[in-house]
mmCIF file of N, CA and C in Angstrom:
data_model
loop_
_atom_site.group_PDB
_atom_site.id
_atom_site.type_symbol
_atom_site.label_atom_id
_atom_site.label_comp_id
_atom_site.label_asym_id
_atom_site.label_seq_id
_atom_site.Cartn_x
_atom_site.Cartn_y
_atom_site.Cartn_z
ATOM 1 N N MET A 794 -108.911 148.538 -112.264
ATOM 2 C CA MET A 794 -107.329 149.284 -111.624
ATOM 3 C C MET A 794 -107.504 149.027 -110.272
ATOM 4 N N GLY A 795 -106.682 148.366 -109.707
ATOM 5 C CA GLY A 795 -106.385 148.530 -108.367
ATOM 6 C C GLY A 795 -105.894 150.309 -107.569
ATOM 7 N N ALA A 796 -106.347 149.783 -106.642
ATOM 8 C CA ALA A 796 -105.591 151.400 -105.840
ATOM 9 C C ALA A 796 -104.683 151.651 -105.606
ATOM 10 N N VAL A 797 -103.653 152.857 -106.149
ATOM 11 C CA VAL A 797 -102.576 153.318 -105.648
ATOM 12 C C VAL A 797 -102.413 153.717 -104.685
ATOM 13 N N ILE A 798 -101.432 153.382 -103.927
ATOM 14 C CA ILE A 798 -100.864 153.522 -102.518
ATOM 15 C C ILE A 798 -99.853 154.379 -102.312
ATOM 16 N N GLN A 799 -99.756 155.598 -102.166
ATOM 17 C CA GLN A 799 -99.062 156.378 -101.817
ATOM 18 C C GLN A 799 -98.081 156.334 -100.779
ATOM 19 N N MET A 800 -96.981 156.016 -100.720
ATOM 20 C CA MET A 800 -95.495 156.094 -99.558
ATOM 21 C C MET A 800 -95.349 156.838 -99.517
ATOM 22 N N GLU A 801 -94.937 157.377 -98.263
ATOM 23 C CA GLU A 801 -94.482 158.672 -97.485
ATOM 24 C C GLU A 801 -92.708 158.257 -97.270
ATOM 25 N N LEU A 802 -92.496 159.353 -98.007
ATOM 26 C CA LEU A 802 -91.006 159.392 -97.530
ATOM 27 C C LEU A 802 -90.361 159.558 -96.256
ATOM 28 N N PHE A 803 -91.054 160.296 -95.356
ATOM 29 C CA PHE A 803 -90.397 160.496 -94.118
ATOM 30 C C PHE A 803 -91.888 160.166 -93.372
ATOM 31 N N PRO A 804 -92.043 159.179 -92.287
ATOM 32 C CA PRO A 804 -93.428 159.097 -91.880
ATOM 33 C C PRO A 804 -93.986 159.921 -90.661
ATOM 34 N N LYS A 805 -94.655 160.170 -91.174
ATOM 35 C CA LYS A 805 -95.536 161.412 -90.194
ATOM 36 C C LYS A 805 -96.154 160.732 -88.795
ATOM 37 N N ALA A 806 -96.028 161.452 -87.498
ATOM 38 C CA ALA A 806 -96.348 160.950 -86.729
ATOM 39 C C ALA A 806 -97.827 161.136 -86.119
ATOM 40 N N ASP A 807 -98.354 160.494 -85.813
ATOM 41 C CA ASP A 807 -99.769 160.660 -84.935
ATOM 42 C C ASP A 807 -99.817 160.841 -83.800
ATOM 43 N N LYS A 808 -101.083 160.835 -83.229
ATOM 44 C CA LYS A 808 -101.508 161.120 -81.788
ATOM 45 C C LYS A 808 -100.816 160.095 -80.751
ATOM 46 N N THR A 809 -100.485 158.597 -81.129
ATOM 47 C CA THR A 809 -100.021 157.915 -80.275
ATOM 48 C C THR A 809 -98.419 158.324 -79.986
ATOM 49 N N ASP A 810 -97.899 158.807 -81.509
ATOM 50 C CA ASP A 810 -96.853 159.153 -81.335
ATOM 51 C C ASP A 810 -96.811 160.174 -80.596
ATOM 52 N N PHE A 811 -97.279 160.965 -80.054
ATOM 53 C CA PHE A 811 -97.223 162.140 -79.905
ATOM 54 C C PHE A 811 -97.177 161.619 -78.302
ATOM 55 N N GLU A 812 -97.758 161.093 -77.838
ATOM 56 C CA GLU A 812 -97.982 160.684 -76.394
ATOM 57 C C GLU A 812 -96.611 159.779 -75.792
ATOM 58 N N SER A 813 -96.254 158.918 -77.409
ATOM 59 C CA SER A 813 -95.453 158.026 -76.805
ATOM 60 C C SER A 813 -94.112 158.581 -76.389
ATOM 61 N N ALA A 814 -94.034 160.035 -76.890
ATOM 62 C CA ALA A 814 -92.656 161.098 -77.504
ATOM 63 C C ALA A 814 -92.727 161.845 -75.920
ATOM 64 N N ARG A 815 -94.109 162.067 -75.664
ATOM 65 C CA ARG A 815 -94.046 162.949 -74.283
ATOM 66 C C ARG A 815 -93.719 162.130 -72.617
ATOM 67 N N SER A 816 -94.332 160.446 -73.059
ATOM 68 C CA SER A 816 -93.780 159.727 -72.205
ATOM 69 C C SER A 816 -92.066 159.400 -72.454
ATOM 70 N N MET A 817 -91.590 159.330 -73.023
ATOM 71 C CA MET A 817 -90.170 158.945 -73.336
ATOM 72 C C MET A 817 -89.412 160.367 -72.604
ATOM 73 N N LEU A 818 -89.965 161.915 -73.236
ATOM 74 C CA LEU A 818 -89.290 162.592 -72.965
ATOM 75 C C LEU A 818 -89.740 163.249 -71.188
ATOM 76 N N LYS A 819 -90.592 162.909 -70.699
ATOM 77 C CA LYS A 819 -90.930 162.656 -68.895
ATOM 78 C C LYS A 819 -90.139 161.727 -68.308
ATOM 79 N N ARG A 820 -89.507 160.538 -68.884
ATOM 80 C CA ARG A 820 -88.564 159.464 -68.310
ATOM 81 C C ARG A 820 -87.191 159.671 -68.938
ATOM 82 N N TYR A 821 -86.807 160.609 -69.374
ATOM 83 C CA TYR A 821 -85.447 161.090 -70.183
ATOM 84 C C TYR A 821 -84.494 161.337 -69.126
ATOM 85 N N LEU A 822 -84.716 161.961 -67.808
ATOM 86 C CA LEU A 822 -83.949 162.026 -66.965
ATOM 87 C C LEU A 822 -83.265 160.555 -66.569
ATOM 88 N N ARG A 823 -84.785 159.892 -66.121
ATOM 89 C CA ARG A 823 -84.450 158.620 -65.043
ATOM 90 C C ARG A 823 -83.451 158.127 -65.893
ATOM 91 N N MET A 824 -83.630 157.672 -67.227
ATOM 92 C CA MET A 824 -83.055 156.614 -68.448
ATOM 93 C C MET A 824 -81.634 157.072 -68.409
ATOM 94 N N ARG A 825 -81.290 158.781 -68.515
ATOM 95 C CA ARG A 825 -79.599 158.942 -68.410
ATOM 96 C C ARG A 825 -79.132 158.525 -66.967
ATOM 97 N N GLN A 826 -79.626 158.852 -65.821
ATOM 98 C CA GLN A 826 -79.205 158.437 -64.796
ATOM 99 C C GLN A 826 -78.908 156.900 -64.445
ATOM 100 N N THR A 827 -79.733 156.209 -65.079
ATOM 101 C CA THR A 827 -79.659 154.588 -64.556
ATOM 102 C C THR A 827 -78.651 154.451 -65.773
ATOM 103 N N SER A 828 -78.675 154.987 -67.137
ATOM 104 C CA SER A 828 -77.615 154.255 -67.841
ATOM 105 C C SER A 828 -76.111 154.920 -67.557
ATOM 106 N N GLU A 829 -75.907 156.085 -66.781
ATOM 107 C CA GLU A 829 -74.583 156.254 -66.234
ATOM 108 C C GLU A 829 -74.089 155.586 -65.097
ATOM 109 N N ALA A 830 -75.395 155.403 -64.048
ATOM 110 C CA ALA A 830 -74.944 154.383 -62.797
ATOM 111 C C ALA A 830 -74.698 153.129 -63.457
ATOM 112 N N LEU A 831 -75.372 152.705 -64.596
ATOM 113 C CA LEU A 831 -74.983 151.176 -64.916
ATOM 114 C C LEU A 831 -73.389 151.599 -65.692
ATOM 115 N N ASN A 832 -73.182 152.420 -66.361
ATOM 116 C CA ASN A 832 -71.963 152.369 -67.281
ATOM 117 C C ASN A 832 -70.553 152.714 -65.936
ATOM 118 N N SER A 833 -70.836 153.457 -64.977
ATOM 119 C CA SER A 833 -69.736 152.907 -63.760
ATOM 120 C C SER A 833 -69.362 151.820 -63.247
ATOM 121 N N ARG A 834 -70.124 150.808 -63.180
ATOM 122 C CA ARG A 834 -70.226 149.336 -62.249
ATOM 123 C C ARG A 834 -69.396 148.768 -63.444
ATOM 124 N N LEU A 835 -68.627 147.871 -62.760
ATOM 125 C CA LEU A 835 -67.812 146.806 -63.627
ATOM 126 C C LEU A 835 -68.678 145.714 -63.978
ATOM 127 N N LEU A 836 -69.011 145.201 -63.359
ATOM 128 C CA LEU A 836 -69.763 143.869 -63.600
ATOM 129 C C LEU A 836 -71.069 144.021 -63.785
ATOM 130 N N LEU A 837 -71.865 143.568 -65.302
ATOM 131 C CA LEU A 837 -73.452 143.726 -64.956
ATOM 132 C C LEU A 837 -73.645 142.599 -65.664
ATOM 133 N N THR A 838 -75.186 142.182 -65.207
ATOM 134 C CA THR A 838 -76.094 140.763 -65.800
ATOM 135 C C THR A 838 -76.479 141.388 -67.039
ATOM 136 N N GLU A 839 -76.705 140.229 -67.591
ATOM 137 C CA GLU A 839 -77.121 140.373 -68.938
ATOM 138 C C GLU A 839 -78.349 141.247 -69.267
ATOM 139 N N LYS A 840 -79.332 141.471 -68.101
ATOM 140 C CA LYS A 840 -80.217 142.026 -68.070
ATOM 141 C C LYS A 840 -79.856 144.055 -67.918
ATOM 142 N N GLU A 841 -78.897 144.033 -66.832
ATOM 143 C CA GLU A 841 -78.506 145.452 -66.899
ATOM 144 C C GLU A 841 -78.170 145.641 -67.936
ATOM 145 N N GLN A 842 -76.967 144.811 -68.738
ATOM 146 C CA GLN A 842 -76.327 145.140 -70.066
ATOM 147 C C GLN A 842 -77.181 145.692 -70.932
ATOM 148 N N GLN A 843 -77.996 144.897 -71.287
ATOM 149 C CA GLN A 843 -79.813 145.022 -71.913
ATOM 150 C C GLN A 843 -80.060 146.751 -71.547
ATOM 151 N N VAL A 844 -80.898 146.676 -70.266
ATOM 152 C CA VAL A 844 -81.158 148.161 -69.882
ATOM 153 C C VAL A 844 -80.222 149.297 -70.202
ATOM 154 N N LYS A 845 -78.980 148.861 -69.922
ATOM 155 C CA LYS A 845 -78.217 150.088 -70.539
ATOM 156 C C LYS A 845 -77.868 150.532 -72.034
ATOM 157 N N VAL A 846 -77.928 149.788 -72.296
ATOM 158 C CA VAL A 846 -77.809 149.855 -73.822
ATOM 159 C C VAL A 846 -79.243 150.564 -74.555
ATOM 160 N N GLU A 847 -80.273 149.849 -74.175
ATOM 161 C CA GLU A 847 -81.648 150.608 -74.678
ATOM 162 C C GLU A 847 -81.927 152.132 -73.991
ATOM 163 N N TYR A 848 -81.604 152.452 -72.879
ATOM 164 C CA TYR A 848 -81.457 153.762 -72.381
ATOM 165 C C TYR A 848 -80.613 154.195 -72.544
ATOM 166 N N GLN A 849 -79.553 153.859 -72.785
ATOM 167 C CA GLN A 849 -78.440 155.151 -73.808
ATOM 168 C C GLN A 849 -78.948 155.646 -75.030
ATOM 169 N N GLN A 850 -79.642 154.061 -75.741
ATOM 170 C CA GLN A 850 -79.804 154.972 -77.102
ATOM 171 C C GLN A 850 -81.127 155.759 -77.229
ATOM 172 N N LYS A 851 -82.138 155.428 -76.232
ATOM 173 C CA LYS A 851 -83.367 156.633 -76.119
ATOM 174 C C LYS A 851 -82.898 157.536 -75.774
ATOM 175 N N ALA A 852 -81.811 158.020 -74.707
ATOM 176 C CA ALA A 852 -81.402 158.858 -74.127
ATOM 177 C C ALA A 852 -80.970 160.371 -75.244
ATOM 178 N N ASP A 853 -79.824 159.308 -75.753
ATOM 179 C CA ASP A 853 -79.164 159.883 -76.877
ATOM 180 C C ASP A 853 -79.987 160.522 -78.234
ATOM 181 N N ALA A 854 -81.486 159.546 -78.486
ATOM 182 C CA ALA A 854 -81.962 160.008 -79.653
ATOM 183 C C ALA A 854 -83.095 161.304 -79.217
ATOM 184 N N ILE A 855 -83.408 161.021 -77.596
ATOM 185 C CA ILE A 855 -84.301 162.591 -77.646
ATOM 186 C C ILE A 855 -83.347 163.330 -77.159
ATOM 187 N N GLU A 856 -82.236 163.114 -77.003
ATOM 188 C CA GLU A 856 -81.232 164.743 -76.833
ATOM 189 C C GLU A 856 -81.103 164.832 -78.265
ATOM 190 N N MET A 857 -81.017 164.003 -79.210
ATOM 191 C CA MET A 857 -80.615 164.678 -80.771
ATOM 192 C C MET A 857 -81.794 165.000 -81.156
ATOM 193 N N ALA A 858 -82.959 164.726 -80.861
ATOM 194 C CA ALA A 858 -84.352 165.261 -81.005
ATOM 195 C C ALA A 858 -84.569 166.802 -80.604
ATOM 196 N N VAL A 859 -84.190 166.713 -79.644
ATOM 197 C CA VAL A 859 -84.395 168.490 -79.177
ATOM 198 C C VAL A 859 -83.336 169.228 -79.769
ATOM 199 N N LYS A 860 -82.219 168.606 -79.962
ATOM 200 C CA LYS A 860 -81.258 169.463 -80.167
ATOM 201 C C LYS A 860 -81.789 169.670 -81.991
ATOM 202 N N LEU A 861 -82.806 169.017 -82.863
ATOM 203 C CA LEU A 861 -83.061 169.572 -83.824
ATOM 204 C C LEU A 861 -84.346 170.286 -84.247
ATOM 205 N N ILE A 862 -84.851 170.795 -83.102
ATOM 206 C CA ILE A 862 -86.094 171.614 -82.702
ATOM 207 C C ILE A 862 -85.470 172.978 -83.848
ATOM 208 N N GLN A 863 -86.430 173.438 -84.615
ATOM 209 C CA GLN A 863 -86.048 174.731 -85.440
ATOM 210 C C GLN A 863 -86.075 175.823 -85.091
ATOM 211 N N ASP A 864 -87.219 176.041 -84.029
ATOM 212 C CA ASP A 864 -87.401 177.312 -83.292
ATOM 213 C C ASP A 864 -86.714 177.548 -82.300
ATOM 214 N N ASP A 865 -85.818 178.485 -81.861
ATOM 215 C CA ASP A 865 -85.145 178.426 -80.650
ATOM 216 C C ASP A 865 -85.798 178.440 -79.614
ATOM 217 N N ASP A 866 -86.618 179.236 -79.643
ATOM 218 C CA ASP A 866 -87.886 179.426 -78.201
ATOM 219 C C ASP A 866 -88.104 177.930 -77.681
ATOM 220 N N VAL A 867 -88.941 177.356 -78.657
ATOM 221 C CA VAL A 867 -89.284 175.965 -78.477
ATOM 222 C C VAL A 867 -88.222 174.898 -77.964
ATOM 223 N N ARG A 868 -87.294 174.911 -78.710
ATOM 224 C CA ARG A 868 -85.808 174.362 -78.295
ATOM 225 C C ARG A 868 -85.420 174.607 -76.538
ATOM 226 N N ARG A 869 -85.233 176.155 -76.416
ATOM 227 C CA ARG A 869 -84.501 176.573 -75.134
ATOM 228 C C ARG A 869 -85.904 175.980 -74.025
ATOM 229 N N VAL A 870 -87.043 176.187 -73.989
ATOM 230 C CA VAL A 870 -88.135 175.429 -73.372
ATOM 231 C C VAL A 870 -88.220 173.808 -73.375
ATOM 232 N N MET A 871 -87.829 173.471 -74.359
ATOM 233 C CA MET A 871 -88.136 171.613 -74.236
ATOM 234 C C MET A 871 -86.416 171.082 -73.719
ATOM 235 N N GLU A 872 -85.583 172.138 -73.657
ATOM 236 C CA GLU A 872 -84.530 171.777 -72.943
ATOM 237 C C GLU A 872 -84.702 171.922 -71.554
ATOM 238 N N PHE A 873 -85.026 173.213 -70.920
ATOM 239 C CA PHE A 873 -85.347 173.530 -69.654
ATOM 240 C C PHE A 873 -86.374 172.252 -69.061
ATOM 241 N N ARG A 874 -87.241 172.354 -69.899
ATOM 242 C CA ARG A 874 -88.358 171.347 -69.090
ATOM 243 C C ARG A 874 -88.134 169.846 -68.841
ATOM 244 N N PHE A 875 -87.417 169.073 -70.084
ATOM 245 C CA PHE A 875 -87.412 167.737 -70.030
ATOM 246 C C PHE A 875 -86.293 167.489 -70.106
ATOM 247 N N VAL A 876 -85.077 168.329 -70.627
ATOM 248 C CA VAL A 876 -83.534 167.733 -70.445
ATOM 249 C C VAL A 876 -82.846 168.468 -69.224
ATOM 250 N N ARG A 877 -83.280 168.914 -68.582
ATOM 251 C CA ARG A 877 -82.584 169.332 -67.210
ATOM 252 C C ARG A 877 -83.730 169.012 -65.909
ATOM 253 N N GLY A 878 -85.246 168.479 -66.559
ATOM 254 C CA GLY A 878 -85.766 167.688 -65.918
ATOM 255 C C GLY A 878 -86.611 168.533 -64.801
ATOM 256 N N ASN A 879 -86.886 169.958 -65.196
ATOM 257 C CA ASN A 879 -87.617 170.882 -64.455
ATOM 258 C C ASN A 879 -89.255 171.075 -64.188
ATOM 259 N N THR A 880 -89.770 171.216 -63.438
ATOM 260 C CA THR A 880 -91.096 171.143 -63.662
ATOM 261 C C THR A 880 -92.027 172.053 -64.665
ATOM 262 N N ARG A 881 -93.389 171.708 -64.414
ATOM 263 C CA ARG A 881 -93.599 172.460 -65.769
ATOM 264 C C ARG A 881 -93.907 174.607 -64.889
ATOM 265 N N TRP A 882 -94.031 174.296 -63.372
ATOM 266 C CA TRP A 882 -94.358 175.368 -62.704
ATOM 267 C C TRP A 882 -92.936 176.364 -62.802
ATOM 268 N N GLY A 883 -91.566 175.068 -62.776
ATOM 269 C CA GLY A 883 -90.340 175.951 -63.095
ATOM 270 C C GLY A 883 -90.519 176.521 -64.198
ATOM 271 N N THR A 884 -90.421 175.545 -65.138
ATOM 272 C CA THR A 884 -90.064 176.231 -66.484
ATOM 273 C C THR A 884 -91.588 177.890 -66.959
ATOM 274 N N VAL A 885 -92.405 177.756 -66.272
ATOM 275 C CA VAL A 885 -93.810 179.017 -66.398
ATOM 276 C C VAL A 885 -92.591 179.918 -66.279
ATOM 277 N N LYS A 886 -91.968 179.853 -64.717
ATOM 278 C CA LYS A 886 -91.375 180.834 -63.611
ATOM 279 C C LYS A 886 -90.286 181.198 -64.390
ATOM 280 N N ARG A 887 -89.689 180.369 -65.223
ATOM 281 C CA ARG A 887 -88.178 180.597 -65.880
ATOM 282 C C ARG A 887 -88.563 181.605 -66.978
ATOM 283 N N PHE A 888 -89.392 181.412 -67.638
ATOM 284 C CA PHE A 888 -89.863 181.862 -68.837
ATOM 285 C C PHE A 888 -90.809 182.625 -68.633
ATOM 286 N N GLY A 889 -90.831 183.809 -67.439
ATOM 287 C CA GLY A 889 -91.916 184.803 -66.919
ATOM 288 C C GLY A 889 -91.779 185.866 -67.985
ATOM 289 N N ASN A 890 -91.331 185.741 -69.025
ATOM 290 C CA ASN A 890 -91.215 187.408 -70.029
ATOM 291 C C ASN A 890 -92.831 186.952 -71.168
ATOM 292 N N ILE A 891 -93.055 185.361 -70.919
ATOM 293 C CA ILE A 891 -94.140 184.927 -71.723
ATOM 294 C C ILE A 891 -95.306 183.865 -71.038
ATOM 295 N N THR A 892 -96.728 183.914 -71.483
ATOM 296 C CA THR A 892 -97.671 183.642 -70.588
ATOM 297 C C THR A 892 -97.320 181.918 -70.352
ATOM 298 N N ASP A 893 -98.044 181.525 -69.277
ATOM 299 C CA ASP A 893 -98.128 180.277 -68.920
ATOM 300 C C ASP A 893 -98.936 179.320 -70.377
ATOM 301 N N ARG A 894 -99.731 180.113 -70.920
ATOM 302 C CA ARG A 894 -100.697 179.179 -71.953
ATOM 303 C C ARG A 894 -99.170 179.287 -73.244
ATOM 304 N N SER A 895 -98.538 180.357 -72.890
ATOM 305 C CA SER A 895 -97.598 180.342 -74.417
ATOM 306 C C SER A 895 -96.404 179.363 -74.089
ATOM 307 N N VAL A 896 -96.007 179.078 -73.027
ATOM 308 C CA VAL A 896 -95.250 177.808 -72.441
ATOM 309 C C VAL A 896 -95.286 176.269 -72.974
ATOM 310 N N ASP A 897 -97.236 176.492 -72.423
ATOM 311 C CA ASP A 897 -97.733 174.994 -72.870
ATOM 312 C C ASP A 897 -97.864 174.585 -74.235
ATOM 313 N N ARG A 898 -97.877 175.817 -75.346
ATOM 314 C CA ARG A 898 -98.021 175.816 -76.926
ATOM 315 C C ARG A 898 -96.824 175.545 -76.989
ATOM 316 N N ARG A 899 -95.550 176.010 -76.628
ATOM 317 C CA ARG A 899 -94.230 175.473 -77.291
ATOM 318 C C ARG A 899 -93.858 174.459 -76.573
ATOM 319 N N ILE A 900 -94.423 173.685 -75.608
ATOM 320 C CA ILE A 900 -93.909 172.433 -75.084
ATOM 321 C C ILE A 900 -94.863 171.391 -76.099
ATOM 322 N N VAL A 901 -96.067 171.563 -76.802
ATOM 323 C CA VAL A 901 -96.795 170.830 -77.430
ATOM 324 C C VAL A 901 -96.110 170.956 -79.022
ATOM 325 N N ARG A 902 -95.489 172.400 -79.464
ATOM 326 C CA ARG A 902 -94.682 172.174 -80.572
ATOM 327 C C ARG A 902 -93.336 171.168 -80.531
ATOM 328 N N GLY A 903 -93.323 171.273 -79.309
ATOM 329 C CA GLY A 903 -91.620 170.770 -79.335
ATOM 330 C C GLY A 903 -91.897 168.950 -78.905
ATOM 331 N N VAL A 904 -93.015 168.837 -78.406
ATOM 332 C CA VAL A 904 -93.086 167.600 -78.230
ATOM 333 C C VAL A 904 -93.566 167.188 -79.484
ATOM 334 N N GLU A 905 -94.259 167.410 -80.408
ATOM 335 C CA GLU A 905 -94.615 167.168 -81.902
ATOM 336 C C GLU A 905 -93.677 167.179 -82.765
ATOM 337 N N SER A 906 -92.289 168.140 -82.575
ATOM 338 C CA SER A 906 -91.164 167.904 -83.111
ATOM 339 C C SER A 906 -90.413 166.527 -82.998
ATOM 340 N N VAL A 907 -90.196 166.689 -81.321
ATOM 341 C CA VAL A 907 -89.783 165.300 -81.299
ATOM 342 C C VAL A 907 -90.018 163.942 -81.496
ATOM 343 N N ALA A 908 -91.390 163.955 -81.634
ATOM 344 C CA ALA A 908 -92.012 162.779 -82.040
ATOM 345 C C ALA A 908 -91.382 162.613 -83.534
ATOM 346 N N GLU A 909 -91.927 163.622 -84.447
ATOM 347 C CA GLU A 909 -91.741 163.172 -85.874
ATOM 348 C C GLU A 909 -89.997 162.462 -85.996
ATOM 349 N N THR A 910 -89.148 163.156 -85.248
ATOM 350 C CA THR A 910 -87.923 163.101 -85.113
ATOM 351 C C THR A 910 -87.974 161.421 -84.935
ATOM 352 N N LEU A 911 -88.344 160.579 -83.586
ATOM 353 C CA LEU A 911 -88.199 159.679 -82.989
ATOM 354 C C LEU A 911 -88.910 158.697 -83.782
ATOM 355 N N LYS A 912 -89.911 159.018 -84.187
ATOM 356 C CA LYS A 912 -90.255 158.519 -85.341
ATOM 357 C C LYS A 912 -89.655 158.117 -86.824
ATOM 358 N N LEU A 913 -89.076 159.069 -87.388
ATOM 359 C CA LEU A 913 -88.112 159.449 -88.662
ATOM 360 C C LEU A 913 -87.011 158.127 -88.115
ATOM 361 N N ILE A 914 -86.298 158.179 -87.150
ATOM 362 C CA ILE A 914 -85.244 157.473 -86.706
ATOM 363 C C ILE A 914 -85.739 155.733 -86.564
ATOM 364 N N GLY A 915 -86.856 155.476 -86.173
ATOM 365 C CA GLY A 915 -87.702 154.834 -85.293
ATOM 366 C C GLY A 915 -87.363 153.995 -83.812
ATOM 367 N N GLN A 916 -87.182 154.998 -83.357
ATOM 368 C CA GLN A 916 -87.755 154.737 -81.838
ATOM 369 C C GLN A 916 -88.808 155.248 -81.178
ATOM 370 N N ILE A 917 -89.874 155.222 -82.093
ATOM 371 C CA ILE A 917 -91.099 155.343 -81.953
ATOM 372 C C ILE A 917 -91.593 154.347 -82.894
ATOM 373 N N GLU A 918 -92.604 153.245 -82.923
ATOM 374 C CA GLU A 918 -93.109 152.992 -84.006
ATOM 375 C C GLU A 918 -94.359 152.831 -84.904
#
């Protein structure tokens, strides 16, 4: 008899997916600003139109993934750090009631959650 392969209903993110999600989160603000700048222009080249659409899709997917984080504390840290574009140190200072290592752990959990969502919707292959 042949081996039975079990498929997952929801694909599970792996280490490379987490790295891809973190990279996208770091570039989020730049992608959002670029797409908004291209939206304000009247005439776009084919390449500019392609970049605008791609960046809008990715930025919207990131925003949705961050909003879908179940843990309120993790979601607030992720929004402050990546969506608003603050530094790690600024995030640690903002959430001064918890230690810097706790902030880092929340960021790791948030990146994992974002990676799972992006993998599910096909933004990460």
